[in-house]
mmCIF file of C-alpha atoms and ligand atoms in Angstrom:
data_model
loop_
_atom_site.group_PDB
_atom_site.id
_atom_site.type_symbol
_atom_site.label_atom_id
_atom_site.label_comp_id
_atom_site.label_asym_id
_atom_site.label_seq_id
_atom_site.Cartn_x
_atom_site.Cartn_y
_atom_site.Cartn_z
ATOM 1 C CA UNK E 517 125.954 203.133 58.578
ATOM 2 C CA UNK E 518 129.294 203.536 60.339
ATOM 3 C CA UNK E 519 130.825 206.988 60.854
ATOM 4 C CA UNK E 520 132.880 208.360 58.015
ATOM 5 C CA UNK E 521 136.587 208.108 58.853
ATOM 6 C CA UNK E 522 139.807 208.787 56.963
ATOM 7 C CA UNK E 523 139.882 206.829 53.727
ATOM 8 C CA UNK E 524 143.584 205.948 54.077
ATOM 9 C CA UNK E 525 143.375 204.320 57.527
ATOM 10 C CA UNK E 526 143.318 200.766 56.205
ATOM 11 C CA UNK E 527 146.571 201.464 54.344
ATOM 12 C CA UNK E 528 148.398 202.460 57.547
ATOM 13 C CA UNK E 529 150.219 199.508 59.106
ATOM 14 C CA UNK E 530 149.402 198.877 62.778
ATOM 15 C CA UNK E 531 152.153 198.976 65.378
ATOM 16 C CA UNK E 532 152.769 195.366 66.418
ATOM 17 C CA UNK E 533 153.865 195.064 70.042
ATOM 18 C CA UNK E 534 156.124 192.168 71.077
ATOM 19 C CA UNK E 535 154.216 189.066 72.136
ATOM 20 C CA UNK E 536 153.343 188.522 75.768
ATOM 21 C CA UNK E 537 152.738 185.307 77.661
ATOM 22 C CA UNK E 538 153.244 185.177 81.417
ATOM 23 C CA UNK E 539 154.521 181.595 81.215
ATOM 24 C CA UNK E 540 157.139 182.274 78.566
ATOM 25 C CA UNK E 541 160.517 183.975 78.704
ATOM 26 C CA UNK E 542 160.009 187.305 76.966
ATOM 27 C CA UNK E 543 162.919 188.420 74.809
ATOM 28 C CA UNK E 544 160.689 190.248 72.328
ATOM 29 C CA UNK E 545 160.516 193.906 73.378
ATOM 30 C CA UNK E 546 164.018 195.063 74.347
ATOM 31 C CA UNK E 547 162.946 195.649 77.938
ATOM 32 C CA UNK E 548 165.360 195.363 80.827
ATOM 33 C CA UNK E 549 164.659 192.586 83.282
ATOM 34 C CA UNK E 550 165.336 194.667 86.434
ATOM 35 C CA UNK E 551 162.478 196.441 88.180
ATOM 36 C CA UNK E 552 162.781 200.120 89.112
ATOM 37 C CA UNK E 553 165.346 201.122 91.750
ATOM 38 C CA UNK E 554 164.036 201.600 95.327
ATOM 39 C CA UNK E 555 164.525 205.369 94.967
ATOM 40 C CA UNK E 556 162.387 205.351 91.813
ATOM 41 C CA UNK E 557 159.676 203.301 93.526
ATOM 42 C CA UNK E 558 159.601 205.820 96.392
ATOM 43 C CA UNK E 559 159.308 208.694 93.949
ATOM 44 C CA UNK E 560 156.502 206.857 92.135
ATOM 45 C CA UNK E 561 154.581 206.336 95.391
ATOM 46 C CA UNK E 562 154.982 209.977 96.412
ATOM 47 C CA UNK E 563 153.837 211.190 92.983
ATOM 48 C CA UNK E 564 150.903 208.777 92.961
ATOM 49 C CA UNK E 565 149.542 210.472 96.084
ATOM 50 C CA UNK E 566 149.070 213.637 93.977
ATOM 51 C CA UNK E 567 147.173 211.869 91.211
ATOM 52 C CA UNK E 568 144.213 214.230 91.640
ATOM 53 C CA UNK E 569 146.378 217.085 90.284
ATOM 54 C CA UNK E 570 147.466 217.630 86.697
ATOM 55 C CA UNK E 571 151.199 217.129 86.194
ATOM 56 C CA UNK E 572 153.611 219.888 85.181
ATOM 57 C CA UNK E 573 152.977 220.100 81.434
ATOM 58 C CA UNK E 574 156.603 220.937 80.613
ATOM 59 C CA UNK E 575 158.082 218.339 83.003
ATOM 60 C CA UNK E 576 160.252 221.268 84.109
ATOM 61 C CA UNK E 577 162.245 219.656 86.867
ATOM 62 C CA UNK E 578 163.041 216.628 84.743
ATOM 63 C CA UNK E 579 163.747 218.647 81.576
ATOM 64 C CA UNK E 580 166.095 220.947 83.497
ATOM 65 C CA UNK E 581 167.911 217.967 85.050
ATOM 66 C CA UNK E 582 168.305 216.355 81.610
ATOM 67 C CA UNK E 583 169.619 219.633 80.185
ATOM 68 C CA UNK E 584 172.112 219.922 83.027
ATOM 69 C CA UNK E 585 173.320 216.341 82.618
ATOM 70 C CA UNK E 586 173.863 216.933 78.882
ATOM 71 C CA UNK E 587 175.318 220.428 79.390
ATOM 72 C CA UNK E 588 172.763 222.023 77.063
ATOM 73 C CA UNK E 589 170.426 224.969 77.538
ATOM 74 C CA UNK E 590 167.014 223.914 78.991
ATOM 75 C CA UNK E 591 165.406 225.466 75.895
ATOM 76 C CA UNK E 592 166.948 222.640 73.880
ATOM 77 C CA UNK E 593 165.070 219.835 75.727
ATOM 78 C CA UNK E 594 161.478 218.623 75.477
ATOM 79 C CA UNK E 595 160.151 215.673 77.473
ATOM 80 C CA UNK E 596 157.520 213.524 75.753
ATOM 81 C CA UNK E 597 155.283 210.535 76.402
ATOM 82 C CA UNK E 598 157.952 208.104 75.250
ATOM 83 C CA UNK E 599 160.168 208.883 72.296
ATOM 84 C CA UNK E 600 157.574 207.182 70.095
ATOM 85 C CA UNK E 601 155.247 210.128 70.765
ATOM 86 C CA UNK E 602 158.088 212.483 69.858
ATOM 87 C CA UNK E 603 158.567 210.643 66.539
ATOM 88 C CA UNK E 604 154.923 211.415 65.746
ATOM 89 C CA UNK E 605 155.332 215.027 66.886
ATOM 90 C CA UNK E 606 158.399 215.507 64.684
ATOM 91 C CA UNK E 607 156.538 214.430 61.567
ATOM 92 C CA UNK E 608 153.631 216.677 62.606
ATOM 93 C CA UNK E 609 155.817 219.793 62.831
ATOM 94 C CA UNK E 610 157.587 219.157 59.531
ATOM 95 C CA UNK E 611 154.938 217.733 57.177
ATOM 96 C CA UNK E 612 151.579 219.056 56.030
ATOM 97 C CA UNK E 613 151.127 217.639 52.532
ATOM 98 C CA UNK E 614 150.961 214.142 51.031
ATOM 99 C CA UNK E 615 153.926 215.065 48.812
ATOM 100 C CA UNK E 616 156.103 215.687 51.881
ATOM 101 C CA UNK E 617 158.608 212.866 52.240
ATOM 102 C CA UNK E 618 160.147 211.286 55.308
ATOM 103 C CA UNK E 619 163.268 209.265 54.530
ATOM 104 C CA UNK E 620 164.477 206.370 56.623
ATOM 105 C CA UNK E 621 166.540 203.232 56.401
ATOM 106 C CA UNK E 622 164.669 199.940 56.188
ATOM 107 C CA UNK E 623 164.535 197.795 58.238
ATOM 108 C CA UNK E 624 164.492 200.270 61.014
ATOM 109 C CA UNK E 625 162.132 201.230 63.821
ATOM 110 C CA UNK E 626 158.586 200.438 62.730
ATOM 111 C CA UNK E 627 157.185 203.635 64.271
ATOM 112 C CA UNK E 628 158.781 205.821 61.558
ATOM 113 C CA UNK E 629 156.625 204.789 58.579
ATOM 114 C CA UNK E 630 153.518 204.595 60.780
ATOM 115 C CA UNK E 631 154.040 208.106 62.186
ATOM 116 C CA UNK E 632 154.668 209.357 58.657
ATOM 117 C CA UNK E 633 151.464 207.856 57.280
ATOM 118 C CA UNK E 634 149.375 209.038 60.215
ATOM 119 C CA UNK E 635 150.599 212.577 59.514
ATOM 120 C CA UNK E 636 149.494 212.123 55.901
ATOM 121 C CA UNK E 637 153.045 212.286 54.528
ATOM 122 C CA UNK E 638 154.972 209.748 52.436
ATOM 123 C CA UNK E 639 157.624 207.398 53.821
ATOM 124 C CA UNK E 640 160.696 206.746 51.644
ATOM 125 C CA UNK E 641 162.417 203.573 52.780
ATOM 126 C CA UNK E 642 166.045 203.018 51.813
ATOM 127 C CA UNK E 643 167.398 199.451 52.147
ATOM 128 C CA UNK E 644 170.197 198.799 54.627
ATOM 129 C CA UNK E 645 173.551 197.623 53.265
ATOM 130 C CA UNK E 646 174.300 193.898 52.983
ATOM 131 C CA UNK E 647 175.937 194.275 56.419
ATOM 132 C CA UNK E 648 172.609 195.456 57.908
ATOM 133 C CA UNK E 649 173.927 199.005 58.437
ATOM 134 C CA UNK E 650 172.391 202.321 57.312
ATOM 135 C CA UNK E 651 173.371 202.958 53.684
ATOM 136 C CA UNK E 652 174.205 206.631 54.132
ATOM 137 C CA UNK E 653 175.105 207.175 50.470
ATOM 138 C CA UNK E 654 171.730 205.797 49.369
ATOM 139 C CA UNK E 655 169.939 207.719 52.120
ATOM 140 C CA UNK E 656 171.607 210.939 50.944
ATOM 141 C CA UNK E 657 170.655 210.147 47.356
ATOM 142 C CA UNK E 658 167.028 209.595 48.441
ATOM 143 C CA UNK E 659 166.713 213.190 49.659
ATOM 144 C CA UNK E 660 164.640 215.326 47.279
ATOM 145 C CA UNK E 661 163.134 218.809 47.343
ATOM 146 C CA UNK E 662 160.145 217.171 49.046
ATOM 147 C CA UNK E 663 162.108 215.620 51.923
ATOM 148 C CA UNK E 664 161.191 217.149 55.250
ATOM 149 C CA UNK E 665 162.590 214.626 57.752
ATOM 150 C CA UNK E 666 165.225 211.889 57.786
ATOM 151 C CA UNK E 667 165.114 209.337 60.608
ATOM 152 C CA UNK E 668 168.456 207.777 61.501
ATOM 153 C CA UNK E 669 168.164 205.118 64.192
ATOM 154 C CA UNK E 670 171.610 204.810 65.736
ATOM 155 C CA UNK E 671 172.215 202.109 66.840
ATOM 156 C CA UNK E 672 169.556 200.629 64.567
ATOM 157 C CA UNK E 673 166.514 198.744 65.803
ATOM 158 C CA UNK E 674 166.109 195.875 64.844
ATOM 159 C CA UNK E 675 169.558 195.099 63.396
ATOM 160 C CA UNK E 676 171.669 196.364 66.315
ATOM 161 C CA UNK E 677 174.280 197.940 64.038
ATOM 162 C CA UNK E 678 175.748 201.392 64.679
ATOM 163 C CA UNK E 679 177.239 204.239 62.686
ATOM 164 C CA UNK E 680 180.363 205.936 63.977
ATOM 165 C CA UNK E 681 180.786 209.656 64.422
ATOM 166 C CA UNK E 682 182.875 210.181 61.289
ATOM 167 C CA UNK E 683 180.303 208.565 59.011
ATOM 168 C CA UNK E 684 177.462 210.465 60.667
ATOM 169 C CA UNK E 685 179.271 213.780 60.376
ATOM 170 C CA UNK E 686 179.867 213.292 56.666
ATOM 171 C CA UNK E 687 176.197 212.403 56.235
ATOM 172 C CA UNK E 688 175.007 215.437 58.176
ATOM 173 C CA UNK E 689 177.294 217.658 56.097
ATOM 174 C CA UNK E 690 175.643 216.296 52.929
ATOM 175 C CA UNK E 691 172.029 216.801 54.062
ATOM 176 C CA UNK E 692 170.472 220.184 53.205
ATOM 177 C CA UNK E 693 170.169 222.377 56.300
ATOM 178 C CA UNK E 694 166.424 222.706 55.622
ATOM 179 C CA UNK E 695 165.846 218.983 56.268
ATOM 180 C CA UNK E 696 165.292 217.867 59.832
ATOM 181 C CA UNK E 697 167.527 214.903 60.744
ATOM 182 C CA UNK E 698 166.314 212.825 63.680
ATOM 183 C CA UNK E 699 169.028 210.836 65.426
ATOM 184 C CA UNK E 700 167.094 208.258 67.430
ATOM 185 C CA UNK E 701 169.479 207.169 70.166
ATOM 186 C CA UNK E 702 167.190 204.895 72.191
ATOM 187 C CA UNK E 703 170.077 202.455 72.688
ATOM 188 C CA UNK E 704 173.004 204.859 73.039
ATOM 189 C CA UNK E 705 173.828 203.617 76.559
ATOM 190 C CA UNK E 706 174.720 200.218 75.082
ATOM 191 C CA UNK E 707 177.238 201.597 72.590
ATOM 192 C CA UNK E 708 180.789 200.405 73.130
ATOM 193 C CA UNK E 709 182.661 202.353 70.483
ATOM 194 C CA UNK E 710 186.114 203.941 70.626
ATOM 195 C CA UNK E 711 185.759 207.428 72.099
ATOM 196 C CA UNK E 712 187.245 209.114 69.017
ATOM 197 C CA UNK E 713 184.424 207.658 66.877
ATOM 198 C CA UNK E 714 181.629 207.714 69.481
ATOM 199 C CA UNK E 715 178.420 208.880 67.762
ATOM 200 C CA UNK E 716 176.998 211.344 70.286
ATOM 201 C CA UNK E 717 174.068 213.084 68.595
ATOM 202 C CA UNK E 718 173.823 215.758 71.267
ATOM 203 C CA UNK E 719 177.393 216.819 70.479
ATOM 204 C CA UNK E 720 176.786 216.653 66.722
ATOM 205 C CA UNK E 721 173.638 218.736 67.153
ATOM 206 C CA UNK E 722 175.301 221.591 69.019
ATOM 207 C CA UNK E 723 176.349 223.281 65.788
ATOM 208 C CA UNK E 724 173.584 221.901 63.528
ATOM 209 C CA UNK E 725 170.106 223.391 64.031
ATOM 210 C CA UNK E 726 168.537 220.738 61.772
ATOM 211 C CA UNK E 727 169.578 217.846 64.062
ATOM 212 C CA UNK E 728 167.172 216.618 66.726
ATOM 213 C CA UNK E 729 168.173 213.775 69.036
ATOM 214 C CA UNK E 730 165.716 211.380 70.674
ATOM 215 C CA UNK E 731 166.533 209.470 73.831
ATOM 216 C CA UNK E 732 164.385 207.481 76.209
ATOM 217 C CA UNK E 733 164.014 206.220 79.760
ATOM 218 C CA UNK E 734 162.494 202.996 78.385
ATOM 219 C CA UNK E 735 165.671 201.025 77.710
ATOM 220 C CA UNK E 736 168.826 201.344 79.844
ATOM 221 C CA UNK E 737 166.889 203.307 82.491
ATOM 222 C CA UNK E 738 164.327 200.527 82.737
ATOM 223 C CA UNK E 739 161.098 202.585 82.728
ATOM 224 C CA UNK E 740 159.401 201.283 79.559
ATOM 225 C CA UNK E 741 156.058 201.019 81.358
ATOM 226 C CA UNK E 742 155.981 204.678 82.400
ATOM 227 C CA UNK E 743 156.479 206.330 78.984
ATOM 228 C CA UNK E 744 159.166 209.001 79.167
ATOM 229 C CA UNK E 745 161.452 210.065 76.362
ATOM 230 C CA UNK E 746 162.978 213.365 75.327
ATOM 231 C CA UNK E 747 164.129 215.389 72.365
ATOM 232 C CA UNK E 748 167.242 217.557 72.284
ATOM 233 C CA UNK E 749 167.548 220.110 69.515
ATOM 234 C CA UNK E 750 167.462 223.683 68.346
ATOM 235 C CA UNK E 751 165.099 225.876 70.427
ATOM 236 C CA UNK E 752 163.039 226.597 67.280
ATOM 237 C CA UNK E 753 162.410 222.870 66.814
ATOM 238 C CA UNK E 754 161.778 222.290 70.525
ATOM 239 C CA UNK E 755 159.270 225.109 70.641
ATOM 240 C CA UNK E 756 157.462 223.736 67.561
ATOM 241 C CA UNK E 757 157.374 220.302 69.194
ATOM 242 C CA UNK E 758 155.854 221.765 72.328
ATOM 243 C CA UNK E 759 153.084 223.256 70.143
ATOM 244 C CA UNK E 760 151.933 219.818 68.978
ATOM 245 C CA UNK E 761 152.662 218.053 72.288
ATOM 246 C CA UNK E 762 149.512 216.459 73.763
ATOM 247 C CA UNK E 763 149.004 218.417 77.007
ATOM 248 C CA UNK E 764 149.805 216.540 80.238
ATOM 249 C CA UNK E 765 150.734 213.376 78.357
ATOM 250 C CA UNK E 766 153.752 212.762 80.610
ATOM 251 C CA UNK E 767 152.275 211.817 83.978
ATOM 252 C CA UNK E 768 153.560 213.074 87.307
ATOM 253 C CA UNK E 769 154.461 209.477 88.198
ATOM 254 C CA UNK E 770 156.512 209.152 85.023
ATOM 255 C CA UNK E 771 158.282 212.463 85.574
ATOM 256 C CA UNK E 772 159.150 211.578 89.177
ATOM 257 C CA UNK E 773 160.429 208.115 88.298
ATOM 258 C CA UNK E 774 162.552 209.447 85.451
ATOM 259 C CA UNK E 775 164.040 212.153 87.650
ATOM 260 C CA UNK E 776 164.918 209.620 90.373
ATOM 261 C CA UNK E 777 166.409 207.301 87.751
ATOM 262 C CA UNK E 778 168.439 210.097 86.217
ATOM 263 C CA UNK E 779 169.861 210.834 89.663
ATOM 264 C CA UNK E 780 170.802 207.138 89.961
ATOM 265 C CA UNK E 781 172.317 207.227 86.529
ATOM 266 C CA UNK E 782 175.706 205.780 87.465
ATOM 267 C CA UNK E 783 174.105 202.768 89.131
ATOM 268 C CA UNK E 784 171.783 202.127 86.185
ATOM 269 C CA UNK E 785 174.473 202.569 83.565
ATOM 270 C CA UNK E 786 176.784 200.210 85.450
ATOM 271 C CA UNK E 787 174.173 197.513 84.767
ATOM 272 C CA UNK E 788 174.672 197.963 81.050
ATOM 273 C CA UNK E 789 178.192 196.525 81.387
ATOM 274 C CA UNK E 790 176.888 193.101 82.394
ATOM 275 C CA UNK E 791 174.337 193.257 79.597
ATOM 276 C CA UNK E 792 177.077 194.057 77.104
ATOM 277 C CA UNK E 793 179.045 191.047 78.372
ATOM 278 C CA UNK E 794 175.976 188.829 77.909
ATOM 279 C CA UNK E 795 175.483 190.241 74.421
ATOM 280 C CA UNK E 796 179.008 189.137 73.541
ATOM 281 C CA UNK E 797 178.442 185.695 75.016
ATOM 282 C CA UNK E 798 175.143 185.171 73.160
ATOM 283 C CA UNK E 799 176.558 186.383 69.873
ATOM 284 C CA UNK E 800 179.612 184.114 70.134
ATOM 285 C CA UNK E 801 177.439 181.080 70.858
ATOM 286 C CA UNK E 802 175.194 181.881 67.883
ATOM 287 C CA UNK E 803 178.161 182.408 65.564
ATOM 288 C CA UNK E 804 179.635 179.103 66.728
ATOM 289 C CA UNK E 805 176.337 177.380 65.930
ATOM 290 C CA UNK E 806 176.533 178.637 62.354
ATOM 291 C CA UNK E 807 174.305 181.741 62.393
ATOM 292 C CA UNK E 808 175.173 185.015 60.715
ATOM 293 C CA UNK E 809 174.941 187.656 63.487
ATOM 294 C CA UNK E 810 175.799 191.279 62.792
ATOM 295 C CA UNK E 811 177.789 192.919 65.613
ATOM 296 C CA UNK E 812 175.341 194.501 68.059
ATOM 297 C CA UNK E 813 175.673 197.832 69.858
ATOM 298 C CA UNK E 814 172.299 197.425 71.587
ATOM 299 C CA UNK E 815 170.506 195.169 74.062
ATOM 300 C CA UNK E 816 169.462 192.715 71.346
ATOM 301 C CA UNK E 817 170.894 190.664 68.494
ATOM 302 C CA UNK E 818 169.617 190.253 64.948
ATOM 303 C CA UNK E 819 169.502 187.053 62.958
ATOM 304 C CA UNK E 820 168.896 187.745 59.256
ATOM 305 C CA UNK E 821 166.954 184.539 58.579
ATOM 306 C CA UNK E 822 164.992 185.799 55.577
ATOM 307 C CA UNK E 823 161.989 183.666 54.668
ATOM 308 C CA UNK E 824 162.654 181.401 57.646
ATOM 309 C CA UNK E 825 162.089 184.191 60.194
ATOM 310 C CA UNK E 826 158.439 183.553 61.068
ATOM 311 C CA UNK E 827 158.959 179.797 61.412
ATOM 312 C CA UNK E 828 161.973 180.431 63.617
ATOM 313 C CA UNK E 829 160.061 182.742 65.965
ATOM 314 C CA UNK E 830 157.249 180.188 66.195
ATOM 315 C CA UNK E 831 159.698 177.394 66.992
ATOM 316 C CA UNK E 832 161.358 179.565 69.642
ATOM 317 C CA UNK E 833 157.956 180.345 71.212
ATOM 318 C CA UNK E 834 157.183 176.621 71.235
ATOM 319 C CA UNK E 835 160.443 176.206 73.154
ATOM 320 C CA UNK E 836 159.186 178.783 75.687
ATOM 321 C CA UNK E 837 161.102 181.866 74.513
ATOM 322 C CA UNK E 838 159.270 184.761 72.820
ATOM 323 C CA UNK E 839 161.351 186.610 70.245
ATOM 324 C CA UNK E 840 160.333 188.964 67.464
ATOM 325 C CA UNK E 841 160.117 188.168 63.746
ATOM 326 C CA UNK E 842 160.217 190.914 61.108
ATOM 327 C CA UNK E 843 158.518 189.754 57.934
ATOM 328 C CA UNK E 844 160.932 187.962 55.653
ATOM 329 C CA UNK E 845 163.956 189.867 56.986
ATOM 330 C CA UNK E 846 164.999 188.406 60.291
ATOM 331 C CA UNK E 847 164.358 187.919 63.977
ATOM 332 C CA UNK E 848 165.394 190.075 66.899
ATOM 333 C CA UNK E 849 166.265 188.614 70.273
ATOM 334 C CA UNK E 850 166.519 190.828 73.339
ATOM 335 C CA UNK E 851 169.434 190.111 75.662
ATOM 336 C CA UNK E 852 167.978 189.237 79.066
ATOM 337 C CA UNK E 853 169.363 187.703 82.217
ATOM 338 C CA UNK E 854 171.899 184.887 81.812
ATOM 339 C CA UNK E 855 169.334 182.152 82.517
ATOM 340 C CA UNK E 856 166.909 183.657 79.972
ATOM 341 C CA UNK E 857 169.653 183.884 77.376
ATOM 342 C CA UNK E 858 170.627 180.301 78.162
ATOM 343 C CA UNK E 859 167.049 179.197 77.501
ATOM 344 C CA UNK E 860 167.146 180.871 74.097
ATOM 345 C CA UNK E 861 170.584 179.461 73.293
ATOM 346 C CA UNK E 862 169.426 175.960 74.254
ATOM 347 C CA UNK E 863 166.786 176.273 71.549
ATOM 348 C CA UNK E 864 168.920 178.123 69.000
ATOM 349 C CA UNK E 865 172.024 175.989 69.192
ATOM 350 C CA UNK E 866 170.247 172.611 69.450
ATOM 351 C CA UNK E 867 171.430 170.523 66.495
ATOM 352 C CA UNK E 868 167.900 170.231 65.070
ATOM 353 C CA UNK E 869 167.372 174.009 65.147
ATOM 354 C CA UNK E 870 170.778 174.824 63.717
ATOM 355 C CA UNK E 871 170.288 172.232 60.990
ATOM 356 C CA UNK E 872 166.955 173.739 59.968
ATOM 357 C CA UNK E 873 167.833 177.430 60.217
ATOM 358 C CA UNK E 874 171.503 177.955 59.462
ATOM 359 C CA UNK E 875 173.239 177.478 56.159
ATOM 360 C CA UNK E 876 175.515 175.022 57.871
ATOM 361 C CA UNK E 877 172.496 172.733 58.321
HETATM 362 C C1 PLP R 780 162.402 201.329 72.172
HETATM 363 C C2 PLP R 780 162.663 202.403 71.179
HETATM 364 C C3 PLP R 780 162.281 203.714 71.432
HETATM 365 C C4 PLP R 780 161.691 204.075 72.745
HETATM 366 O O1 PLP R 780 160.398 204.322 72.680
HETATM 367 P P1 PLP R 780 159.662 204.888 73.959
HETATM 368 O O2 PLP R 780 158.434 205.444 73.338
HETATM 369 O O3 PLP R 780 160.532 205.957 74.550
HETATM 370 O O4 PLP R 780 159.427 203.745 74.873
HETATM 371 C C5 PLP R 780 162.558 204.684 70.501
HETATM 372 N N1 PLP R 780 163.211 204.391 69.379
HETATM 373 C C6 PLP R 780 163.630 203.154 69.128
HETATM 374 C C7 PLP R 780 164.400 202.885 67.897
HETATM 375 C C8 PLP R 780 163.343 202.115 69.998
HETATM 376 O O5 PLP R 780 163.737 200.887 69.724
#
């Protein structure tokens, strides 16, 4: 007889990581192609020498540096083991009954429904608009007396689309103050939006205690392998999050690397400009080949290929480029270095591919 486990486990979808193959070009996980900066590598080596000691559980030095860089009180910041862990923690602090609902757009980040189910709560998935953007009217309408959390991924993974500040503000004004709104800004460094409509969750959250912002060192800061993200929000929410935080889950190595990377912020963020230029180049080439490509504010592009998505990802892998298919919705392609993007474009824009996978074909 096997041990008795939760009866609902088989109903919880598994997180599916992007594919990996050392011989292929990997444009499947939204990683950056650069390795850590020399200063980060030095900090990692120095921290590794203290691996016999537990790390600082609150990541104090890093949390205080983040708070300073955002001009918020340190009591408004909590560092976590990647922002994925913080997504789980947020559902844990808000939900304790199967009737508790967590609303989200769909497609959006696959962690949200998984974290909701693991906490024993109920995900409520609201379809994106035909333009692959959050349908804020429908999301507002989906909020009930049972709603405890709303996840808003801005810009959205996997569609790359973004909401502007005006739209977000109107949405936040419509959500009851008792409902926690999570603004997941994993890709905020890639936003290129006019400053008068720039959707900065930290600013929006200053006057709204029900807003919690998630950011990460995994994307523009290039530390996906070390697992550091953070939440910014009302001290009452931050203190609740620290109650459910798994002790010592952010390693000393991770804290040191994130701190060094934060100090080199200008250098790292300058790199996002070349990525944004590549994003424009890739999107233009795909549009010219006949694909529908929503405008991207992230380090990836989305092709809404519907039923053809899985076959497309397989064909791309056969051509040596790993991309990510999402059911019968679409495929997501990370923007990499120019030569990696060229390899994908060679596959995508080849007449045979375009004929099979675009409506032009
Ligand atoms: C990549 C990503 C994250 C970051 O997760 P980490 O756990 O910090 O690596 C968070 N949210 C979204 C939407 C993402 O795409």
